[in-house]
PQR file of N, CA, C, O and H, with PARSE charges and radii, in Angstrom:
ATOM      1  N   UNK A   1     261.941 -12.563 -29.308 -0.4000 1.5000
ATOM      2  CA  UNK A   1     260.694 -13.232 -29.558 -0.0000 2.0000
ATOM      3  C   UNK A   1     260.974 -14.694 -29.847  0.5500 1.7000
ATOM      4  O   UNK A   1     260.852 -15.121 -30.995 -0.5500 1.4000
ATOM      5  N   UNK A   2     261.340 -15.464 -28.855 -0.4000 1.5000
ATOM      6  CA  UNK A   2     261.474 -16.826 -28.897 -0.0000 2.0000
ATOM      7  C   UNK A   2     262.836 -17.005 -29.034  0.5500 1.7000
ATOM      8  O   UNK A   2     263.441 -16.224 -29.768 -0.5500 1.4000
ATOM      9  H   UNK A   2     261.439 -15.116 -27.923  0.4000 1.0000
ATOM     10  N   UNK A   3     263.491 -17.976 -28.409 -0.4000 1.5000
ATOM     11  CA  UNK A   3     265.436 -18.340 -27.868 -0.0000 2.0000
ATOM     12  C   UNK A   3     265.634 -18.439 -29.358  0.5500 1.7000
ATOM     13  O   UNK A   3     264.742 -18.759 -30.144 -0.5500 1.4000
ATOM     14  H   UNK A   3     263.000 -18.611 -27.813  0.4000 1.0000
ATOM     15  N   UNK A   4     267.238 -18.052 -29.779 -0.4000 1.5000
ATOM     16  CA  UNK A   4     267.833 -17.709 -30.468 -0.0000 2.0000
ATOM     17  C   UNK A   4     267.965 -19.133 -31.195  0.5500 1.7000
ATOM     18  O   UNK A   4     268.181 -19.329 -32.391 -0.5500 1.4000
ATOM     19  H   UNK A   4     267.962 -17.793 -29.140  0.4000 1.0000
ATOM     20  N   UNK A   5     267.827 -19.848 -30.423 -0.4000 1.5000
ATOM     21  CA  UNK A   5     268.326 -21.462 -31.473 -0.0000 2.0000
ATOM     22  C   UNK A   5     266.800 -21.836 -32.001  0.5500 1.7000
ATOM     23  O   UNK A   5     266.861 -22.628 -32.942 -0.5500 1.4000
ATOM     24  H   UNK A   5     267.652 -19.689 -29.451  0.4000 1.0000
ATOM     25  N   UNK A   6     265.776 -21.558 -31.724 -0.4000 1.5000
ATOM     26  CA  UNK A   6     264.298 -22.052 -32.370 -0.0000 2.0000
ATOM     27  C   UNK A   6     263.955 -21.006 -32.491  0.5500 1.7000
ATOM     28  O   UNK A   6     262.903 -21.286 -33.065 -0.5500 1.4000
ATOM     29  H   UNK A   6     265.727 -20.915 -30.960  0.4000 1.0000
ATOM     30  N   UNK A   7     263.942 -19.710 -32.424 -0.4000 1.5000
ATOM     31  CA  UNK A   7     262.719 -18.674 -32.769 -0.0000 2.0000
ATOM     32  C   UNK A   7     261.536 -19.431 -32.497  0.5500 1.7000
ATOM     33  O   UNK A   7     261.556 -20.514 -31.912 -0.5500 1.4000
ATOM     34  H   UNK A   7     264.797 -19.483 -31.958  0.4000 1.0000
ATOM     35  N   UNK A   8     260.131 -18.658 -33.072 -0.4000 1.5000
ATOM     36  CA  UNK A   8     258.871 -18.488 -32.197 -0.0000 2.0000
ATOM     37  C   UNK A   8     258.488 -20.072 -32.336  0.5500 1.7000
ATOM     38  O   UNK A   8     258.944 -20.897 -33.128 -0.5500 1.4000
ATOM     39  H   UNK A   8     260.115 -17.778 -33.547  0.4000 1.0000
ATOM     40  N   UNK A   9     257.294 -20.264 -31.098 -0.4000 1.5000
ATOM     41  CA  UNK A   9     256.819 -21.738 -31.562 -0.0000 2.0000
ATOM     42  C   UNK A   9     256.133 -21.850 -32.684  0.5500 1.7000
ATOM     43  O   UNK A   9     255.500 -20.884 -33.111 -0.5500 1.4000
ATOM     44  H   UNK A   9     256.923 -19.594 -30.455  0.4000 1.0000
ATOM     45  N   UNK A  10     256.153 -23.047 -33.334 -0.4000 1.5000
ATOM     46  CA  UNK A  10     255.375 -23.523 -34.657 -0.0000 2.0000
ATOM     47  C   UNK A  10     253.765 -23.571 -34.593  0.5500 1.7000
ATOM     48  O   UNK A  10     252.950 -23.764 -35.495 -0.5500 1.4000
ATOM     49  H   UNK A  10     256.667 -23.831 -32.987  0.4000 1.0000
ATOM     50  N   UNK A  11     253.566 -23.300 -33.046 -0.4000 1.5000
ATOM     51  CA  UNK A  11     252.038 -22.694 -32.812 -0.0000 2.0000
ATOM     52  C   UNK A  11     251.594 -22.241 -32.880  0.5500 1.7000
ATOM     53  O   UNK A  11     250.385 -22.337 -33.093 -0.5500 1.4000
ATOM     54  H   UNK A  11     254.229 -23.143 -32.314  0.4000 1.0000
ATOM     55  N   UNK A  12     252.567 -20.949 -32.685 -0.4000 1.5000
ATOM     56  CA  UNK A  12     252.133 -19.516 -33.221 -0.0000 2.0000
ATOM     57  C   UNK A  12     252.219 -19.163 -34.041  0.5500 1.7000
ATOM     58  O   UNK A  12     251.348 -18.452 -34.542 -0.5500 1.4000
ATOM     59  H   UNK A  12     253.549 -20.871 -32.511  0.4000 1.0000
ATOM     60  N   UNK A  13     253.567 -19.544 -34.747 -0.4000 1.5000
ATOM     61  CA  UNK A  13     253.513 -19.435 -36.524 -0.0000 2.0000
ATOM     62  C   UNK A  13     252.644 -20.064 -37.103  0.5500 1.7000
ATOM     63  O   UNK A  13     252.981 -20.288 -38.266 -0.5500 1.4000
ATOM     64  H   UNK A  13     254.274 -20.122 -34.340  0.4000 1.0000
ATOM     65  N   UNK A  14     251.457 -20.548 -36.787 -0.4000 1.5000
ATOM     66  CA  UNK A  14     250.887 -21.572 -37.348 -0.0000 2.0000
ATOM     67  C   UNK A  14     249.425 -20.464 -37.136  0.5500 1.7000
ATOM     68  O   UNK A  14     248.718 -20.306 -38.131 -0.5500 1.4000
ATOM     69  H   UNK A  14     251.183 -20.366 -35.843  0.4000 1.0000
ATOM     70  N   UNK A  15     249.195 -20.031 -36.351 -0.4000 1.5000
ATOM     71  CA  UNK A  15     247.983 -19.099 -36.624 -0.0000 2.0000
ATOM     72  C   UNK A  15     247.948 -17.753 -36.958  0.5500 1.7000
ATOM     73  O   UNK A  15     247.044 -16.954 -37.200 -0.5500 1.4000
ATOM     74  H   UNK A  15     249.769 -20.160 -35.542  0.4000 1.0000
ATOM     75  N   UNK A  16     249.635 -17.682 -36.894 -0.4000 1.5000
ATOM     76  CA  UNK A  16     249.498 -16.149 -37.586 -0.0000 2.0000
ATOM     77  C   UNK A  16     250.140 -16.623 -38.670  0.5500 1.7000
ATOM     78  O   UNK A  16     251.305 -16.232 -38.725 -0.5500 1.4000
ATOM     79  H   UNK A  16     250.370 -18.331 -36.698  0.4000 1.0000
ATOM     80  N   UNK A  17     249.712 -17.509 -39.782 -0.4000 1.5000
ATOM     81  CA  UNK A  17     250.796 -17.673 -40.879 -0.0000 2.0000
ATOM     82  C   UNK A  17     250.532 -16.502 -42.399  0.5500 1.7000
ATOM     83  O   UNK A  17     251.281 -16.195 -43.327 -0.5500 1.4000
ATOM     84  H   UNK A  17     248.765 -17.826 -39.737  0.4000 1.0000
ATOM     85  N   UNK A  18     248.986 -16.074 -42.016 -0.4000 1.5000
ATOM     86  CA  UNK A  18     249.264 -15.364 -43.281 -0.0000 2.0000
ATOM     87  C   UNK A  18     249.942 -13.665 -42.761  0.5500 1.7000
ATOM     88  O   UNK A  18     250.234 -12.759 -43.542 -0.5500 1.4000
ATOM     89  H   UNK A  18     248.378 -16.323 -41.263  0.4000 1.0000
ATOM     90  N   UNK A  19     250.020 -13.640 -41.745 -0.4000 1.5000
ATOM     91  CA  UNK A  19     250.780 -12.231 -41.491 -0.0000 2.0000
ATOM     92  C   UNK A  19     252.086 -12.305 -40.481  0.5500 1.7000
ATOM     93  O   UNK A  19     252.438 -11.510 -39.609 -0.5500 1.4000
ATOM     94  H   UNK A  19     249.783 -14.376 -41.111  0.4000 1.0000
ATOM     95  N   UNK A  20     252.897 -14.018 -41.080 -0.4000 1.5000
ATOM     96  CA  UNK A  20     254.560 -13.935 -41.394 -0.0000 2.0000
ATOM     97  C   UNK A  20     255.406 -14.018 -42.756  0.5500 1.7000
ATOM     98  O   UNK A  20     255.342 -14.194 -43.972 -0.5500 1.4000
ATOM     99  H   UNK A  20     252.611 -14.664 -41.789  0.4000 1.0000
ATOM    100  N   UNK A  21     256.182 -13.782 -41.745 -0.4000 1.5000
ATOM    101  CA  UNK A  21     257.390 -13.160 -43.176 -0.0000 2.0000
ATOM    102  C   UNK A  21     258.921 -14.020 -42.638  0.5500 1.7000
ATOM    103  O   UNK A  21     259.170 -14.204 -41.447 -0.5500 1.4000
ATOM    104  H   UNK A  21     256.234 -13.639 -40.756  0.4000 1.0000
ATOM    105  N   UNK A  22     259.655 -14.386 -43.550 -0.4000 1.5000
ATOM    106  CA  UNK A  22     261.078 -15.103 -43.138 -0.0000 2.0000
ATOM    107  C   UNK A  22     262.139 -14.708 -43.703  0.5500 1.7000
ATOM    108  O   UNK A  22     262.376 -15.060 -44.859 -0.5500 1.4000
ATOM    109  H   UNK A  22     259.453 -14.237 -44.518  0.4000 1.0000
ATOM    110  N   UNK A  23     262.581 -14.288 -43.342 -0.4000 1.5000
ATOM    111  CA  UNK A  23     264.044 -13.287 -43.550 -0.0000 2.0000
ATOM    112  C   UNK A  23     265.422 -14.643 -43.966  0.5500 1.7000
ATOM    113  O   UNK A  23     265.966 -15.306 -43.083 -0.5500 1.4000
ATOM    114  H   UNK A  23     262.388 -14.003 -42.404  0.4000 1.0000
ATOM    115  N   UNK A  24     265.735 -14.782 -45.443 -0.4000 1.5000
ATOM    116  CA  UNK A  24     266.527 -15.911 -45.114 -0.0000 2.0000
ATOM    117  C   UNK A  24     268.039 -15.633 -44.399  0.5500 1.7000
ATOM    118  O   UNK A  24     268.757 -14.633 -44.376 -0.5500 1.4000
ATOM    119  H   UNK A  24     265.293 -14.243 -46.161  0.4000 1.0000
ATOM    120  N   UNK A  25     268.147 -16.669 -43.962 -0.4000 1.5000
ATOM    121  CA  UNK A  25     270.124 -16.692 -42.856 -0.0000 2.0000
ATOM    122  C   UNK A  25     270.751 -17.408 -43.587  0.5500 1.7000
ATOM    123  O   UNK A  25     270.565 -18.600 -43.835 -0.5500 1.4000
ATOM    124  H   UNK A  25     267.564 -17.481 -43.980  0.4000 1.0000
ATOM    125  N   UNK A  26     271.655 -16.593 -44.030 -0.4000 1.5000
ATOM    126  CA  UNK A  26     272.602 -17.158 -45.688 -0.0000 2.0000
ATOM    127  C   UNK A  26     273.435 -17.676 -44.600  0.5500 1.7000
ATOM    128  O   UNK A  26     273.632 -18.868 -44.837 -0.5500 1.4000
ATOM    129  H   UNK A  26     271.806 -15.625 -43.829  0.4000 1.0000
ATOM    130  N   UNK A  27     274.091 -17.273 -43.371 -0.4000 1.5000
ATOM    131  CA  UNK A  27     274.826 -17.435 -42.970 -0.0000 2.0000
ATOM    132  C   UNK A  27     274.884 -18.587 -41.963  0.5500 1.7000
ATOM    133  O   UNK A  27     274.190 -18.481 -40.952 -0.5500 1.4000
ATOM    134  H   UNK A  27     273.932 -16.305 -43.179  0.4000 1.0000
ATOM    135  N   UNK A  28     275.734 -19.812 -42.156 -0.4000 1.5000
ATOM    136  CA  UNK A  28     274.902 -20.574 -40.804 -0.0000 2.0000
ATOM    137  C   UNK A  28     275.715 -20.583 -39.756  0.5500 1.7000
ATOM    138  O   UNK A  28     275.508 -21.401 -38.859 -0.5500 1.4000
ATOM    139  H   UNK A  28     276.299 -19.898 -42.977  0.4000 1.0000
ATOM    140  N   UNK A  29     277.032 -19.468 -39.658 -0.4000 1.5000
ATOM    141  CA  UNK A  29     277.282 -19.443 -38.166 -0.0000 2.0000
ATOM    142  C   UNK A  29     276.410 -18.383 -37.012  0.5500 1.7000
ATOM    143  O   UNK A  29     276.513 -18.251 -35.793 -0.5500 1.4000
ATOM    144  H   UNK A  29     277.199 -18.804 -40.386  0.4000 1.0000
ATOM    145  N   UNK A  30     275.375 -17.618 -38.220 -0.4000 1.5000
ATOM    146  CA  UNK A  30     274.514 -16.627 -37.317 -0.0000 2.0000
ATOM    147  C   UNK A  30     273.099 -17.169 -36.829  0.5500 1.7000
ATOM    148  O   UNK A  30     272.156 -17.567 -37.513 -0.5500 1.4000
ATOM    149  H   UNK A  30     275.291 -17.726 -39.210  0.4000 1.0000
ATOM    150  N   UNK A  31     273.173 -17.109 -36.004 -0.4000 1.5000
ATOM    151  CA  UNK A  31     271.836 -18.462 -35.360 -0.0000 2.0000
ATOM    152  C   UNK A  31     270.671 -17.368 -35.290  0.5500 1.7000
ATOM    153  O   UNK A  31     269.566 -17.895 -35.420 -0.5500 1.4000
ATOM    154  H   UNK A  31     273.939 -16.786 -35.448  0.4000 1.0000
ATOM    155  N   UNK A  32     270.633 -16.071 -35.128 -0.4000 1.5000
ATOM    156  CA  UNK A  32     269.529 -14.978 -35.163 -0.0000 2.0000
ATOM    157  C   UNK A  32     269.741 -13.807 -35.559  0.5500 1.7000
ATOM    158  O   UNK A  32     270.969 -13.832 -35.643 -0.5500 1.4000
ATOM    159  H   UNK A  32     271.530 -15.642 -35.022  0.4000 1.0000
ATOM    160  N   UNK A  33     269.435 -12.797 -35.864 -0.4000 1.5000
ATOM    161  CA  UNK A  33     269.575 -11.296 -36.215 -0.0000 2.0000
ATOM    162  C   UNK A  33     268.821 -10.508 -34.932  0.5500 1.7000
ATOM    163  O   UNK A  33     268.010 -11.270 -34.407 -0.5500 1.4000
ATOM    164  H   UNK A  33     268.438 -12.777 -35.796  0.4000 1.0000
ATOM    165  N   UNK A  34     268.866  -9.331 -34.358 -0.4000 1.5000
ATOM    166  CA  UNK A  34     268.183  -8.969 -33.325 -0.0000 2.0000
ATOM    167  C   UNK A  34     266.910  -8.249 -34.001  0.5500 1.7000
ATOM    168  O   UNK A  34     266.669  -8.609 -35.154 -0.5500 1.4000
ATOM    169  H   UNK A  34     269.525  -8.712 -34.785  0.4000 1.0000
ATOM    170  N   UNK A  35     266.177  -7.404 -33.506 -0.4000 1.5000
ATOM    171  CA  UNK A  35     264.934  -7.178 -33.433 -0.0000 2.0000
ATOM    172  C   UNK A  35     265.310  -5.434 -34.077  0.5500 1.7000
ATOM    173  O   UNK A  35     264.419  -5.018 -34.816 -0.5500 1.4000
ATOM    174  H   UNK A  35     266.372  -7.111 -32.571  0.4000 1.0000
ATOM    175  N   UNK A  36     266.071  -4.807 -33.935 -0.4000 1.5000
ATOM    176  CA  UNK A  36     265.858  -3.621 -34.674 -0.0000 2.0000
ATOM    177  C   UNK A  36     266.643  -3.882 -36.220  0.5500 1.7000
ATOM    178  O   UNK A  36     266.094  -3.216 -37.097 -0.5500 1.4000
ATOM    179  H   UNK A  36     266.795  -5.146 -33.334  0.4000 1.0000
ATOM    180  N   UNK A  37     267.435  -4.447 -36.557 -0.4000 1.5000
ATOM    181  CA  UNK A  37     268.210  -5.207 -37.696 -0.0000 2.0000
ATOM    182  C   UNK A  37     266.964  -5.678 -38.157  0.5500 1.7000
ATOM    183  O   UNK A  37     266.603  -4.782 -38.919 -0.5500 1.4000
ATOM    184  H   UNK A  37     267.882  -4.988 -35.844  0.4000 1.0000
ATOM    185  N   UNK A  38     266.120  -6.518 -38.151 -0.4000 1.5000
ATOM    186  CA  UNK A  38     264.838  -7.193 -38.551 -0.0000 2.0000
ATOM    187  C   UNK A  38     263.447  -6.234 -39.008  0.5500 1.7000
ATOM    188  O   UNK A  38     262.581  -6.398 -39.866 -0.5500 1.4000
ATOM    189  H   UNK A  38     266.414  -7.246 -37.531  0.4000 1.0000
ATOM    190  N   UNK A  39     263.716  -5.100 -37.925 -0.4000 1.5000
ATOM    191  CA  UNK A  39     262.778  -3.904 -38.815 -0.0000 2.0000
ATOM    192  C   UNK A  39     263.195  -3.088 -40.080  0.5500 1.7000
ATOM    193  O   UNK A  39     262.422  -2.772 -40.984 -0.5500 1.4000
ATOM    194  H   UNK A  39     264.419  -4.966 -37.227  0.4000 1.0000
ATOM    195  N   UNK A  40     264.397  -2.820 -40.023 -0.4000 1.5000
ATOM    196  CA  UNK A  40     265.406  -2.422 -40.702 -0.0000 2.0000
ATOM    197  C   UNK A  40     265.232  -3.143 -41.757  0.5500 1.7000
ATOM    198  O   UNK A  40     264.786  -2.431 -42.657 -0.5500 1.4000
ATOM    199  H   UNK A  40     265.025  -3.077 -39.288  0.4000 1.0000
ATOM    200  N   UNK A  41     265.381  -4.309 -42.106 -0.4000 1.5000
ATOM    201  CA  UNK A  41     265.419  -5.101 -43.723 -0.0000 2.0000
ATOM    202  C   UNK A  41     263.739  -4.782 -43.761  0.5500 1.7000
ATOM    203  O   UNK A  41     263.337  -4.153 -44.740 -0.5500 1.4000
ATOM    204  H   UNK A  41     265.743  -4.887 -41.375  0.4000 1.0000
ATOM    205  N   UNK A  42     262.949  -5.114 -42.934 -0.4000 1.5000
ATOM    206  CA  UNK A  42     261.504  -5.034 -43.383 -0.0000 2.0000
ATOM    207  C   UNK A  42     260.713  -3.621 -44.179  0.5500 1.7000
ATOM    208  O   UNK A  42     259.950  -3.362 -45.110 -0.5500 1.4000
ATOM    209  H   UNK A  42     263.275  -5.625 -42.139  0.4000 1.0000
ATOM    210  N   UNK A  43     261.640  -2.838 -42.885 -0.4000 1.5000
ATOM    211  CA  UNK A  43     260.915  -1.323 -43.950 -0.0000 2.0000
ATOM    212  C   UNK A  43     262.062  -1.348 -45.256  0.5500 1.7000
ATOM    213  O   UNK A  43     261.801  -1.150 -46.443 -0.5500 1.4000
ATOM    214  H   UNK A  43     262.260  -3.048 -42.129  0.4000 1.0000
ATOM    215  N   UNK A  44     263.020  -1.566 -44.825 -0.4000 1.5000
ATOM    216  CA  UNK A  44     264.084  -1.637 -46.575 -0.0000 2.0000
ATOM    217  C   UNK A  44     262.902  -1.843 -47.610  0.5500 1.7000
ATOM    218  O   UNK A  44     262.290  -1.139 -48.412 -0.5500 1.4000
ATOM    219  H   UNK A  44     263.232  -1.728 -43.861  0.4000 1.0000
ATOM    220  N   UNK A  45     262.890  -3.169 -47.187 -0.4000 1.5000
ATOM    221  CA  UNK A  45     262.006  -3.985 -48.610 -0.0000 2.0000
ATOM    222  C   UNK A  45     260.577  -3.667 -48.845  0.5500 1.7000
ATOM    223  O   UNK A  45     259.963  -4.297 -49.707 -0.5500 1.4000
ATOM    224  H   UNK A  45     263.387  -3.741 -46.535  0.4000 1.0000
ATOM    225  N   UNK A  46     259.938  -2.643 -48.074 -0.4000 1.5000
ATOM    226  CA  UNK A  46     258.645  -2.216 -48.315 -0.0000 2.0000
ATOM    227  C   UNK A  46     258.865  -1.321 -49.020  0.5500 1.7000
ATOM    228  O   UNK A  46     258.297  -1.166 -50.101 -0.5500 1.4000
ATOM    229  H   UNK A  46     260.437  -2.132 -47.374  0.4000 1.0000
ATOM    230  N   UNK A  47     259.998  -0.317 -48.402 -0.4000 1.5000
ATOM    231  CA  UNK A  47     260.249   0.733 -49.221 -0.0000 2.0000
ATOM    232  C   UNK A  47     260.401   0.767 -50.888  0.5500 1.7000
ATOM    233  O   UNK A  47     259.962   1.483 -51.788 -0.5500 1.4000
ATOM    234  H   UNK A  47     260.459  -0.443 -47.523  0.4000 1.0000
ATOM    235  N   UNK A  48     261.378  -0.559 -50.785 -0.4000 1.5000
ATOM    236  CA  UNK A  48     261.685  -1.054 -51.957 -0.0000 2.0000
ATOM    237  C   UNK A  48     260.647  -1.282 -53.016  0.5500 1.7000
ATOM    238  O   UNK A  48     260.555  -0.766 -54.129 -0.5500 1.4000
ATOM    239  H   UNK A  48     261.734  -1.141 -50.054  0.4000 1.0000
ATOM    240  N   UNK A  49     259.917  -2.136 -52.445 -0.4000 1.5000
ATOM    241  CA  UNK A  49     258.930  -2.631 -53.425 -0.0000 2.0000
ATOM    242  C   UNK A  49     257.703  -1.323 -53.496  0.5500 1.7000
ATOM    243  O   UNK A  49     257.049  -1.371 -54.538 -0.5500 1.4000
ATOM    244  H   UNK A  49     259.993  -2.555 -51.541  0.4000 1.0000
ATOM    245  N   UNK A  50     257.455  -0.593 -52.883 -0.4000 1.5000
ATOM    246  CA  UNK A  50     256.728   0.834 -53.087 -0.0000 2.0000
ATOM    247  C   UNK A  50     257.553   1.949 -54.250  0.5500 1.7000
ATOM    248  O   UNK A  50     256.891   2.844 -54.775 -0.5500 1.4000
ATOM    249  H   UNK A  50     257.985  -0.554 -52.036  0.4000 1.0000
ATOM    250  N   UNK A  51     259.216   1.754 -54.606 -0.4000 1.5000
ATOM    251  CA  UNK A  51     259.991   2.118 -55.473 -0.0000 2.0000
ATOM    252  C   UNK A  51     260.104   3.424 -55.202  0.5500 1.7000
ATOM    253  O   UNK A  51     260.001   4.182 -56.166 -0.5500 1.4000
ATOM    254  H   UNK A  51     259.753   1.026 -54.179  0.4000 1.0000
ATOM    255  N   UNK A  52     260.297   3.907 -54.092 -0.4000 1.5000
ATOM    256  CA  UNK A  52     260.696   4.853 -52.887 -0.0000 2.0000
ATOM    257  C   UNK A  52     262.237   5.143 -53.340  0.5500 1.7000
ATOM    258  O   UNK A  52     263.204   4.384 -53.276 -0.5500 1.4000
ATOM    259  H   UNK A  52     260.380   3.291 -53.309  0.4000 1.0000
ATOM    260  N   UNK A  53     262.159   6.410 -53.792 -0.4000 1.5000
ATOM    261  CA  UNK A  53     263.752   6.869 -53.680 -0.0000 2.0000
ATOM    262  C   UNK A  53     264.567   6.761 -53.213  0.5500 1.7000
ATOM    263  O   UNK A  53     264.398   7.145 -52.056 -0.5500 1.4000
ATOM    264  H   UNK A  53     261.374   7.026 -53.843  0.4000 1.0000
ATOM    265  N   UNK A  54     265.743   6.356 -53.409 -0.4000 1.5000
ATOM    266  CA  UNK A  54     266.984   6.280 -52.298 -0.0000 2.0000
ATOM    267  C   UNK A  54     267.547   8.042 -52.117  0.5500 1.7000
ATOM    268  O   UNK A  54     268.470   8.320 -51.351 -0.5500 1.4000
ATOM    269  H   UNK A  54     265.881   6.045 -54.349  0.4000 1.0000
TER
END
């Protein structure tokens, strides 16, 4: 969803801004994470914050 060195345009983030989310990149030799890795932290942290059993 948008080349690995810019992700999406700032156009689109710009009208869907109240239903994004930004995953921070501690790392700065990793320029993107792929798309199932990215669902993966998202349900993590829903789970999480719902306080869902491990």
């Amino acid at each position: 969803y948008g080349p690995e060195s810019r992700g999406l345009p700032p156009t689109f983030l710009a009208r869907h801004v109240e239903n994004s989310l930004r995953i921070p990149m501690v790392c700065p030799e990793v320029r993107s994470i792929n798309l199932s890795t990215t669902v993966g932290i998202g349900l993590y942290e829903a789970l999480r914050q719902l306080n869902f059993p491990e």
